[in-house]
Tab-separated table of C-alpha atoms and ligand atoms in Angstrom:
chain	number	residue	atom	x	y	z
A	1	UNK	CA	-10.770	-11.316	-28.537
A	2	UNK	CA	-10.241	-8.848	-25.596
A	3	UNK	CA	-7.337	-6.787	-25.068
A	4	UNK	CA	-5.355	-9.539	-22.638
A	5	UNK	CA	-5.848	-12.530	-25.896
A	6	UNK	CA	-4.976	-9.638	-28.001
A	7	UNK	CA	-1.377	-9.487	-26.473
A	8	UNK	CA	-1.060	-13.035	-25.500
A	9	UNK	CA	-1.566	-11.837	-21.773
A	10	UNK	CA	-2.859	-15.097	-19.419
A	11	UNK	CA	-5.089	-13.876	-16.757
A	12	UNK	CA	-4.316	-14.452	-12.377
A	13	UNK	CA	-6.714	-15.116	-9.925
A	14	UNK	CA	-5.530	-13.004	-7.316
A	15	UNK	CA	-5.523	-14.876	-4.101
A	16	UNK	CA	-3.078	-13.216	-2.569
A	17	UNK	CA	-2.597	-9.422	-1.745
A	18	UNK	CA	-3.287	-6.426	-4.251
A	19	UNK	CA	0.800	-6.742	-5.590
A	20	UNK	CA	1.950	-3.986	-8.070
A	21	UNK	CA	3.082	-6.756	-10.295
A	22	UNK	CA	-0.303	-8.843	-10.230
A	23	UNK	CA	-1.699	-5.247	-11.288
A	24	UNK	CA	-2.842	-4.323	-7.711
A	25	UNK	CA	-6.191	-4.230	-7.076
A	26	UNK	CA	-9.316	-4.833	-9.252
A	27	UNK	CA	-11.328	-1.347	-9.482
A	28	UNK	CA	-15.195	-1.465	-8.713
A	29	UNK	CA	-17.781	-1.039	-11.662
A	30	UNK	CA	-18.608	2.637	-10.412
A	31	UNK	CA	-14.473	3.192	-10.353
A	32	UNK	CA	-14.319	1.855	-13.991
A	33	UNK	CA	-17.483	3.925	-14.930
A	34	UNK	CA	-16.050	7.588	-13.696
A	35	UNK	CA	-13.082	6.651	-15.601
A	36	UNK	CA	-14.977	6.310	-18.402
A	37	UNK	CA	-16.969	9.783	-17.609
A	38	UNK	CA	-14.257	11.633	-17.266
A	39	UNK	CA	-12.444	10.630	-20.436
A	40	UNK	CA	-15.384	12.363	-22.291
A	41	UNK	CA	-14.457	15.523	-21.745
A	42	UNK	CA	-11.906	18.251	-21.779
A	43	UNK	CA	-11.885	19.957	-18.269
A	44	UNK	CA	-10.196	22.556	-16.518
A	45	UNK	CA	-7.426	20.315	-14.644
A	46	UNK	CA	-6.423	22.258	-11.816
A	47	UNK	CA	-10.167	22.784	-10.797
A	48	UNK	CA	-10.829	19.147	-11.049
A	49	UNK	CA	-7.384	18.319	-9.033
A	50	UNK	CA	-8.419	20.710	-6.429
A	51	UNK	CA	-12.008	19.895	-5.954
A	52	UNK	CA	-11.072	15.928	-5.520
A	53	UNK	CA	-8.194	16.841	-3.291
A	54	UNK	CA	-10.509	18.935	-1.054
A	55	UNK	CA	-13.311	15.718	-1.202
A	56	UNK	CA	-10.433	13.340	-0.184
A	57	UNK	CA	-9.570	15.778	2.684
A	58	UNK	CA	-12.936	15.664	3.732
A	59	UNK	CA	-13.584	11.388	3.089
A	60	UNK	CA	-10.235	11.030	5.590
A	61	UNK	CA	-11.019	13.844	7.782
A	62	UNK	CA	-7.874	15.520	7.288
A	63	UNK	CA	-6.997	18.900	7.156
A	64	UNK	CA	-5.907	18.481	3.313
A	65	UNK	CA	-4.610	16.016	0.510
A	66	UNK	CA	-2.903	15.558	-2.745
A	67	UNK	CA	-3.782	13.202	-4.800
A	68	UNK	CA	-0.436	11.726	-7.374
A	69	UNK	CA	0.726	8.789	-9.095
A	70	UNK	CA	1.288	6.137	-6.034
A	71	UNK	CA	2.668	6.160	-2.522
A	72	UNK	CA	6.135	6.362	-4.587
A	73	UNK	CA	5.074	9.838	-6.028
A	74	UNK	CA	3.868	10.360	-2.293
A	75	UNK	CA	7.013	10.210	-0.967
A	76	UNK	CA	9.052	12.273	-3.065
A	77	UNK	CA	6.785	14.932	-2.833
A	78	UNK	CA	6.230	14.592	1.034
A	79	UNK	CA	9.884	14.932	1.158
A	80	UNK	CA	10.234	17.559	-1.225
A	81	UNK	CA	7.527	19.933	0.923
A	82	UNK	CA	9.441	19.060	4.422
A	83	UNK	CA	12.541	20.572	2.678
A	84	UNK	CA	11.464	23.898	1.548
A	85	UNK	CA	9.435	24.588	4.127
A	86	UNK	CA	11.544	27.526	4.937
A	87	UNK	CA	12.149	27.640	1.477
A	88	UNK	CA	9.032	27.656	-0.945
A	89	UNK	CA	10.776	30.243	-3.350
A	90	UNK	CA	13.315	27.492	-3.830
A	91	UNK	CA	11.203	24.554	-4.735
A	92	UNK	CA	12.136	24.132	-8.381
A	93	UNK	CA	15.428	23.937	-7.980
A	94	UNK	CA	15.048	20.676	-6.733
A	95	UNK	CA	16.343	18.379	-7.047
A	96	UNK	CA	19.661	21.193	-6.232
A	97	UNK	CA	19.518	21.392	-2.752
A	98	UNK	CA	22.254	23.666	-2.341
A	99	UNK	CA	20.015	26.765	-0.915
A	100	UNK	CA	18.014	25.042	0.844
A	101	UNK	CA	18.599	25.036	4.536
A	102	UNK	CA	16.788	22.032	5.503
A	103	UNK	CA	18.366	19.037	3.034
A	104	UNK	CA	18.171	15.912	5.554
A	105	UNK	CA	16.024	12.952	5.948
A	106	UNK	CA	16.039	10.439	8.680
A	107	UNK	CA	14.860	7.108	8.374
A	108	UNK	CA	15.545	4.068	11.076
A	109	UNK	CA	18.066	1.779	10.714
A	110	UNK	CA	15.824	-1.326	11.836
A	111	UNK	CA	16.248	-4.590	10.307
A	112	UNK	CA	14.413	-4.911	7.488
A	113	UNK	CA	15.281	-1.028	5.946
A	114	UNK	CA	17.024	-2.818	2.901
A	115	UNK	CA	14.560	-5.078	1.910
A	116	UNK	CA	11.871	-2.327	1.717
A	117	UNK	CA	13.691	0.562	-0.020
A	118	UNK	CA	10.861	2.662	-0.969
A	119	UNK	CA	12.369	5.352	1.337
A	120	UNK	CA	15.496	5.937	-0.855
A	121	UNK	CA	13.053	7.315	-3.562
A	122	UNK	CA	13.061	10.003	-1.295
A	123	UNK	CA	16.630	10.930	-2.090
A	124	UNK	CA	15.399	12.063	-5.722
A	125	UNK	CA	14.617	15.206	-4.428
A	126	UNK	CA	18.440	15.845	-3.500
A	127	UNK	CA	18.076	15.184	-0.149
A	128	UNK	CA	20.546	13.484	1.945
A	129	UNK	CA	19.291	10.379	3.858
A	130	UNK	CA	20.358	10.099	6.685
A	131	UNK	CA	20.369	6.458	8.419
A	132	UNK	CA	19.908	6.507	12.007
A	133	UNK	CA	20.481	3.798	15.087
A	134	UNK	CA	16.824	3.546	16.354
A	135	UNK	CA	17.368	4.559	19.762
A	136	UNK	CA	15.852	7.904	21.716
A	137	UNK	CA	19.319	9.156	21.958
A	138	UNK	CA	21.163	8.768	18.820
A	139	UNK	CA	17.463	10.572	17.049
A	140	UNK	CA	18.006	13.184	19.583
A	141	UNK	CA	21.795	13.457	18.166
A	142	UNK	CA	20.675	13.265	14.295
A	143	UNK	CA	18.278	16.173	14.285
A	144	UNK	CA	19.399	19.208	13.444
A	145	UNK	CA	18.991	22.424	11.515
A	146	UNK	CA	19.085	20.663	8.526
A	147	UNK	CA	16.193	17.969	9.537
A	148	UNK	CA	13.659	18.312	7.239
A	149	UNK	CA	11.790	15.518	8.143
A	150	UNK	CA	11.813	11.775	9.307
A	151	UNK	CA	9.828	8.808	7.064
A	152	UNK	CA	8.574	5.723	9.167
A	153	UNK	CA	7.452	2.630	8.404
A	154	UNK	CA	4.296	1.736	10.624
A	155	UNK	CA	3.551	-2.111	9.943
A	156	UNK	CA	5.296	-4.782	13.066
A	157	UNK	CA	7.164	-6.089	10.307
A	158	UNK	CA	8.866	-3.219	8.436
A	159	UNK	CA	9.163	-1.636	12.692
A	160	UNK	CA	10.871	-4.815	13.700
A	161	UNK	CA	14.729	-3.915	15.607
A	162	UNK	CA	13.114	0.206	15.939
A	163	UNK	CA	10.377	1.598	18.009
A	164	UNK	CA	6.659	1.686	16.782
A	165	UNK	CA	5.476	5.118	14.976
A	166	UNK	CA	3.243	5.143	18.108
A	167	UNK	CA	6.451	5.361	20.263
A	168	UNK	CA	8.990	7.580	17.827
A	169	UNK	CA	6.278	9.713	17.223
A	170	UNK	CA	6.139	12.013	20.203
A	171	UNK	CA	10.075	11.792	20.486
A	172	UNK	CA	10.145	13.402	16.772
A	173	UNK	CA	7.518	15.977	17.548
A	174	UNK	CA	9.233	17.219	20.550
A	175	UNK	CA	12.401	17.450	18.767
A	176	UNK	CA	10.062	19.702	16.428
A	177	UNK	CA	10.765	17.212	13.344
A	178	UNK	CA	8.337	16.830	10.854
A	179	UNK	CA	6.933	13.239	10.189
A	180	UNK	CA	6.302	11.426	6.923
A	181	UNK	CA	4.290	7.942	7.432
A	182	UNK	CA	4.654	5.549	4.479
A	183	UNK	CA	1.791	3.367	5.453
A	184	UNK	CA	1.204	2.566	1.222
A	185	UNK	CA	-0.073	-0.811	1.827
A	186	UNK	CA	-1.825	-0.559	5.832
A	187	UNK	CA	-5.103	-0.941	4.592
A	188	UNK	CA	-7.649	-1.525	5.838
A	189	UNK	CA	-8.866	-0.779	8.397
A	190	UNK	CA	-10.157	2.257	6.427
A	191	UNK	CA	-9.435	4.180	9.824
A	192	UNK	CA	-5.493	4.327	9.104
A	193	UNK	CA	-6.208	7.024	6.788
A	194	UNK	CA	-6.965	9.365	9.575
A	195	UNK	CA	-4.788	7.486	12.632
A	196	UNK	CA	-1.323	8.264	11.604
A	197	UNK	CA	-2.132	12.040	10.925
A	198	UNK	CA	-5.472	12.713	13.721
A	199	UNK	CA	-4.036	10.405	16.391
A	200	UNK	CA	-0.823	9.695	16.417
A	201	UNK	CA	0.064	13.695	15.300
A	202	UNK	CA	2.407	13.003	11.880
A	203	UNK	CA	2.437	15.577	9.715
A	204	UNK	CA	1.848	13.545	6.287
A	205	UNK	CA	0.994	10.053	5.772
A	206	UNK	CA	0.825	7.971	2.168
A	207	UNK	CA	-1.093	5.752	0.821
A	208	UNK	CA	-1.596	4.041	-2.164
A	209	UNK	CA	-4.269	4.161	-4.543
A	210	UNK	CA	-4.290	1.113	-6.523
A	211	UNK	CA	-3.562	-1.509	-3.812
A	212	UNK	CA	-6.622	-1.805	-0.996
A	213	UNK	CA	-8.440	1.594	-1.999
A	214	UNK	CA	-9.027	-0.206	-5.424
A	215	UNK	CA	-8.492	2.963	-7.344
A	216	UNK	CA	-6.614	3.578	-10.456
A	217	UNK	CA	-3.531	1.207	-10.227
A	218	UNK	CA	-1.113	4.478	-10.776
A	219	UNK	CA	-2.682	6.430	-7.801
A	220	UNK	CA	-1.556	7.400	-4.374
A	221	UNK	CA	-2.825	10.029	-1.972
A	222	UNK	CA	-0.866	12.067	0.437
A	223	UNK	CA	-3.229	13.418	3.728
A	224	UNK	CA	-2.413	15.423	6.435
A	225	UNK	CA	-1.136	19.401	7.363
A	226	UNK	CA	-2.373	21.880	4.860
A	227	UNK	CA	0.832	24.377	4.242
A	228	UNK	CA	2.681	20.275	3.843
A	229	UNK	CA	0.021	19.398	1.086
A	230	UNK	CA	0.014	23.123	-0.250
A	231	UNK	CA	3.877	22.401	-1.277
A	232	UNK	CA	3.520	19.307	-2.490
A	233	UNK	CA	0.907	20.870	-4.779
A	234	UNK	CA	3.362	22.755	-5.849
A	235	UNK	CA	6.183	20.888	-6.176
A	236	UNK	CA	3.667	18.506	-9.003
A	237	UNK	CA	2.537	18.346	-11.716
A	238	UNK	CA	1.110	20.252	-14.123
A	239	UNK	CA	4.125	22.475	-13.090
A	240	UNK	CA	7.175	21.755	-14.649
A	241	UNK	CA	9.214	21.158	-11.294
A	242	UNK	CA	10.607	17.192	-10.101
A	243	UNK	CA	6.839	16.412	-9.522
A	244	UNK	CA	6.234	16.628	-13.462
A	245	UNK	CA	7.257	13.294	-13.269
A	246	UNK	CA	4.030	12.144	-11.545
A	247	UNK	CA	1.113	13.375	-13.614
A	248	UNK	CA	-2.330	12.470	-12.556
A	249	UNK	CA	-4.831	12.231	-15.802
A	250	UNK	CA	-8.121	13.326	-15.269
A	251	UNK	CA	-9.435	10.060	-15.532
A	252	UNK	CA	-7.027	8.851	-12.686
A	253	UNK	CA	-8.472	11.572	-10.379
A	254	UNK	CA	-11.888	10.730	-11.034
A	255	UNK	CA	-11.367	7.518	-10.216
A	256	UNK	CA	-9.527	7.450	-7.255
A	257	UNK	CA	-12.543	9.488	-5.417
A	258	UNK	CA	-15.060	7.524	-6.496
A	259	UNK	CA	-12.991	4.057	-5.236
A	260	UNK	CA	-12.048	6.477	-2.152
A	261	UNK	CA	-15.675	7.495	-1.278
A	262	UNK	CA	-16.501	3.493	-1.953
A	263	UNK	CA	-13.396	2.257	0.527
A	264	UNK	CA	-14.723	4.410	3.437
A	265	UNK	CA	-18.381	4.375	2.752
A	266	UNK	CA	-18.719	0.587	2.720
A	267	UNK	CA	-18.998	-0.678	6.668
A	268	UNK	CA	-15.619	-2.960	6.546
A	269	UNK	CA	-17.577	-5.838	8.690
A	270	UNK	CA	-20.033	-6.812	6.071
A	271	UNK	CA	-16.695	-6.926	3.733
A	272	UNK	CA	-14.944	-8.858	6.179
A	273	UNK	CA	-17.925	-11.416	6.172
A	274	UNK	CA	-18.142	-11.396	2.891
A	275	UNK	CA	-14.568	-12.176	2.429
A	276	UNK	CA	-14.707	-14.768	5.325
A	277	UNK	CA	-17.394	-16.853	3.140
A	278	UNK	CA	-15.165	-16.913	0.726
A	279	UNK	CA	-12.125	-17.848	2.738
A	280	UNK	CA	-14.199	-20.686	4.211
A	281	UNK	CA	-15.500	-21.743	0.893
A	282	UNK	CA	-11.837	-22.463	-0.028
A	283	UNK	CA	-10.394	-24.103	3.733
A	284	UNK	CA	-13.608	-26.363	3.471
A	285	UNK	CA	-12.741	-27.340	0.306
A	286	UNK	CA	-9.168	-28.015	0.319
A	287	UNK	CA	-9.203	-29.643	3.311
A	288	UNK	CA	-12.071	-32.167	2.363
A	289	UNK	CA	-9.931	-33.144	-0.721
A	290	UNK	CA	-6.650	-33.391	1.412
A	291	UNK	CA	-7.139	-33.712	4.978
A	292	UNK	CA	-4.977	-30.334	5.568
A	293	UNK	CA	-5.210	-28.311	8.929
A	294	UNK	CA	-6.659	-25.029	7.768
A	295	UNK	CA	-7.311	-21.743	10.116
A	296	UNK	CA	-9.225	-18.708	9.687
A	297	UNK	CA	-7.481	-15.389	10.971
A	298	UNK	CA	-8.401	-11.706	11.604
A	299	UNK	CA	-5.467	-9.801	12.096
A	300	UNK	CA	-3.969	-9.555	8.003
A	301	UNK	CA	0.025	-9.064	7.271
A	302	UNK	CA	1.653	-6.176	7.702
A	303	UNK	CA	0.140	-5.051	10.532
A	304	UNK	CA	-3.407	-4.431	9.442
A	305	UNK	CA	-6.287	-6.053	9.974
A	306	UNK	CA	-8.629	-8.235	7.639
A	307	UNK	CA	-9.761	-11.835	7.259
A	308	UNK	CA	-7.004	-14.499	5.912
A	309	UNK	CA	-6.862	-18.456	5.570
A	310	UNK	CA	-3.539	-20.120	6.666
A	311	UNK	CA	-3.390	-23.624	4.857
A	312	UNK	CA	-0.608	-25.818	5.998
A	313	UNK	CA	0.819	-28.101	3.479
A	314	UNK	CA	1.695	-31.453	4.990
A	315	UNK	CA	6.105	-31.670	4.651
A	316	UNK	CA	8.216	-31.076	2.575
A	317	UNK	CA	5.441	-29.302	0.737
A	318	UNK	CA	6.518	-25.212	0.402
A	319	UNK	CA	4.107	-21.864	-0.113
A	320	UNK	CA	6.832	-21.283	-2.384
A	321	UNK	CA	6.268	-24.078	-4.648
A	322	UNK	CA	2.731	-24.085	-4.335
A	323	UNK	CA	2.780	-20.805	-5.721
A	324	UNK	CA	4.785	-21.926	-8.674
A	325	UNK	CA	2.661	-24.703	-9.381
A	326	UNK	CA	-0.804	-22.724	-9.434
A	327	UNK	CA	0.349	-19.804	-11.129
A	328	UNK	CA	1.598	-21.938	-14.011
A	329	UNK	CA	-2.491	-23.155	-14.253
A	330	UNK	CA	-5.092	-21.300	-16.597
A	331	UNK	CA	-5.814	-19.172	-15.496
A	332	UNK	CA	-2.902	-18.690	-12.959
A	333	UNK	CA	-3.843	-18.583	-9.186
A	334	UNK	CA	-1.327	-16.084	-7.221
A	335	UNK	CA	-1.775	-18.074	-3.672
A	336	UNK	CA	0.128	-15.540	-0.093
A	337	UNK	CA	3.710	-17.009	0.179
A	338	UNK	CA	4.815	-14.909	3.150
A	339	UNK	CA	8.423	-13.175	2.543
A	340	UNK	CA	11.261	-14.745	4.777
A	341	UNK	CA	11.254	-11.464	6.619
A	342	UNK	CA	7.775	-12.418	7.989
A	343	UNK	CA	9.818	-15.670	9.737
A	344	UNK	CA	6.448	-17.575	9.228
A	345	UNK	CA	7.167	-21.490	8.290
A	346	UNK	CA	7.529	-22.259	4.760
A	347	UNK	CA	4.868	-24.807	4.751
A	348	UNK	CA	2.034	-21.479	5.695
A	349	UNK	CA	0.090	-20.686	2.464
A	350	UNK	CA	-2.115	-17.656	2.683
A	351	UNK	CA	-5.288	-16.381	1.484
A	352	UNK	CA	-6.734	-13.038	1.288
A	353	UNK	CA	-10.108	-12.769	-0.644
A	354	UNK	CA	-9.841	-8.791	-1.238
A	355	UNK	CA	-9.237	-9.239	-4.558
A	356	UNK	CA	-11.276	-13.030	-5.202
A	357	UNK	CA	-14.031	-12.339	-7.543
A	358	UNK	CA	-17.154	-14.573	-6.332
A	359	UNK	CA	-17.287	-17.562	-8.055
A	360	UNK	CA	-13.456	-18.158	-8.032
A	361	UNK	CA	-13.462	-19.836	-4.879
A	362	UNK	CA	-13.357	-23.157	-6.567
A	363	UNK	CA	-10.476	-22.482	-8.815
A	364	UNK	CA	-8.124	-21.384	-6.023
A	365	UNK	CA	-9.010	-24.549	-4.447
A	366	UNK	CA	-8.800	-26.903	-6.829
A	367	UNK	CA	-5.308	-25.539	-7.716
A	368	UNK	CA	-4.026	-25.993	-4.211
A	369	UNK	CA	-5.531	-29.753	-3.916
A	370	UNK	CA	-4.206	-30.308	-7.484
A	371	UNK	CA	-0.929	-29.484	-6.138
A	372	UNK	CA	-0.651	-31.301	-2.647
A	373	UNK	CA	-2.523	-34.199	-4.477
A	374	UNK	CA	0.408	-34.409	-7.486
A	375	UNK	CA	2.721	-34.171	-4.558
A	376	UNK	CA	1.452	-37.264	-3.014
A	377	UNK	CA	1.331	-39.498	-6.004
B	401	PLP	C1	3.647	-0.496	-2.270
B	401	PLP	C2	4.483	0.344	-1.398
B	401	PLP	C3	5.033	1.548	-1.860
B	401	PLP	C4	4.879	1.992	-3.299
B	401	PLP	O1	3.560	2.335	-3.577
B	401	PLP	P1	3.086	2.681	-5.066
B	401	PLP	O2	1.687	3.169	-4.864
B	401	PLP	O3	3.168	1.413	-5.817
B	401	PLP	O4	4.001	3.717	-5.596
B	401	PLP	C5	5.763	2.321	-0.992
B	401	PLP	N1	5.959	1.941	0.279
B	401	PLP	C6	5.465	0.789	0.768
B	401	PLP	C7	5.719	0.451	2.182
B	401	PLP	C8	4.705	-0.055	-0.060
B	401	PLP	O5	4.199	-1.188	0.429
């Protein structure tokens, strides 16, 4: 018996997108095997910390990064170094904000801030968020002396009813406030992990670790300016400040650059192809057994940019239910149902291979005919 028959656990074919609660990503052999490496031995943490920190810089081409616990961590410490700044001598106190002279986050007020509230996470460092109309003038009214920063959301989705990071950007900069990107899940292309910082000129950007890096499932990575990345250093663990919270293991760090080096290293085309055989494996499939309209696109969800099969279930046939029913197989099959916020039609099942094992092809398949065939009966 293995450790998921052990506890009863069923196992999910993961057709869909590397979710926290499918378990994100699956981790590479080499990921699995540093793991392994480094929990043989006792090391001297810090120096391991640093020296993957300094290899991640270097992967990303940025000027420095932190690995922690998730783009959550990320975020609190992003925040947490914008505030003090001016400040360092005041960083644990935090989350008492009270001598601090910079205690204010913006974030947009677009339309779809409340149903992705990773950004109030940001307030557990004492800082007050501060909502703001997404218009030139009323940013140009919110910043002040207490700015510490502003956190965006660069994906069309989470940006729709504000401007895009590529237009807020410059406004922020020349209003001399300091930018936080939460771009956790816009990957790939592997290139985002230099654009938001190299291009576009923000001062941090987050990303996760266990979603399309295929690290460690409780890793994150935070890249951009150096003195930023030096505080948030400071403000985590192993020092007994808020970051305490988010405590890397050795083995987490050790396999986060080795699924890092992987994610950039490997040319994203031949992944994309190999995905896209996949994909087609499934549309050819499905829509032999059913007659469905299938189509293959290039462009991903929010905002990034990958291979993905739309299957459209003939009315009054839902994503929603399809899900239901395939999950509920064994083992389950977690087939894209796009969020209302996406306004797609409810009919549009999606499927991303990132996370398709070959050889599963069939079984995501199968489910979906078994459903739309049930249907029909
Ligand atoms: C997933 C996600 C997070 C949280 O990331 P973790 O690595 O799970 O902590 C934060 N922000 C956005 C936009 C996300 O998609």
């Amino acid at each position: 018996m293995d450790c998921y028959e052990k506890l009863h656990i069923k196992r999910i074919i993961n057709a869909s997108e590397p979710y926290t609660n499918l378990g994100g990503s699956l981790m590479e052999k080499e990921t699995i095997e540093a793991m392994a490496q480094a929990a043989g031995s006792c090391v001297e943490y810090e120096k391991l910390r640093d020296a993957v920190c300094e290899k991640a810089a270097e992967l990303t081409g940025n000027e420095a990064a932190f690995i922690t616990t998730g783009a959550s961590a990320g975020l609190e410490l992003s925040a947490a170094a914008c505030m003090s700044l001016d400040s360092a001598g005041n960083l644990d106190m935090l989350p008492e904000t009270s001598a601090f002279s910079k205690n204010e986050i913006l974030v947009m007020d677009g339309d779809v801030l409340d149903i992705i509230p990773y950004w109030r996470l940001t307030g557990l460092t004492g800082a007050k968020i501060i909502r703001v109309k997404p218009d030139v003038a009323s940013i140009k009214a919110a910043v002040c002396e207490r700015t510490a920063a502003c956190m965006l959301f660069p994906a069309s989705v989470y940006e729709r009813g504000i401007l895009t990071c590529e237009e807020l950007i410059p406004v922020l900069k020349e209003e001399g406030v300091k930018v936080i990107v939460d771009a956790a899940a816009q990957l790939p292309p592997a290139s985002n992990l230099w654009y938001y910082t190299k291009t576009l000129g923000a001062d941090l950007a987050i990303f996760s670790g266990g979603k399309h890096i295929k690290g460690p499932q409780s890793t994150g990575v935070i890249v951009g300016n150096k003195e930023l990345i030096d505080l948030c250093k400071a403000a985590a663990s192993p020092n007994p400040g808020l970051g305490r919270a988010f405590k890397t293991g050795k083995e987490e760090l050790a396999g986060f650059i080795t699924a890092l080096e992987l994610f950039i290293m490997e040319e994203e085309e031949a992944r994309f192809k190999r995905q896209e055989k996949q994909l087609l494996t499934i549309a050819r499939s499905v829509s032999e057994k059913t007659g469905i309209d299938t189509e293959m696109l290039r462009q991903g969800r929010l905002g990034t940019y990958q291979p993905l099969l739309h299957l459209y279930l003939p009315a009054p046939l839902t994503a929603k239910e399809c899900n239901k029913y395939t999950r509920n197989l064994t083992p389950g099959v977690d087939v894209g149902v796009y969020p209302p916020e996406f306004g797609m039609a409810e009919n549009v099942v999606f499927v991303n291979a990132y996370n398709l094992k070959p050889g599963q092809e069939e079984a995501v398949a199968e489910g979906i005919c078994r459903y739309i065939l049930e249907a029909r009966r």
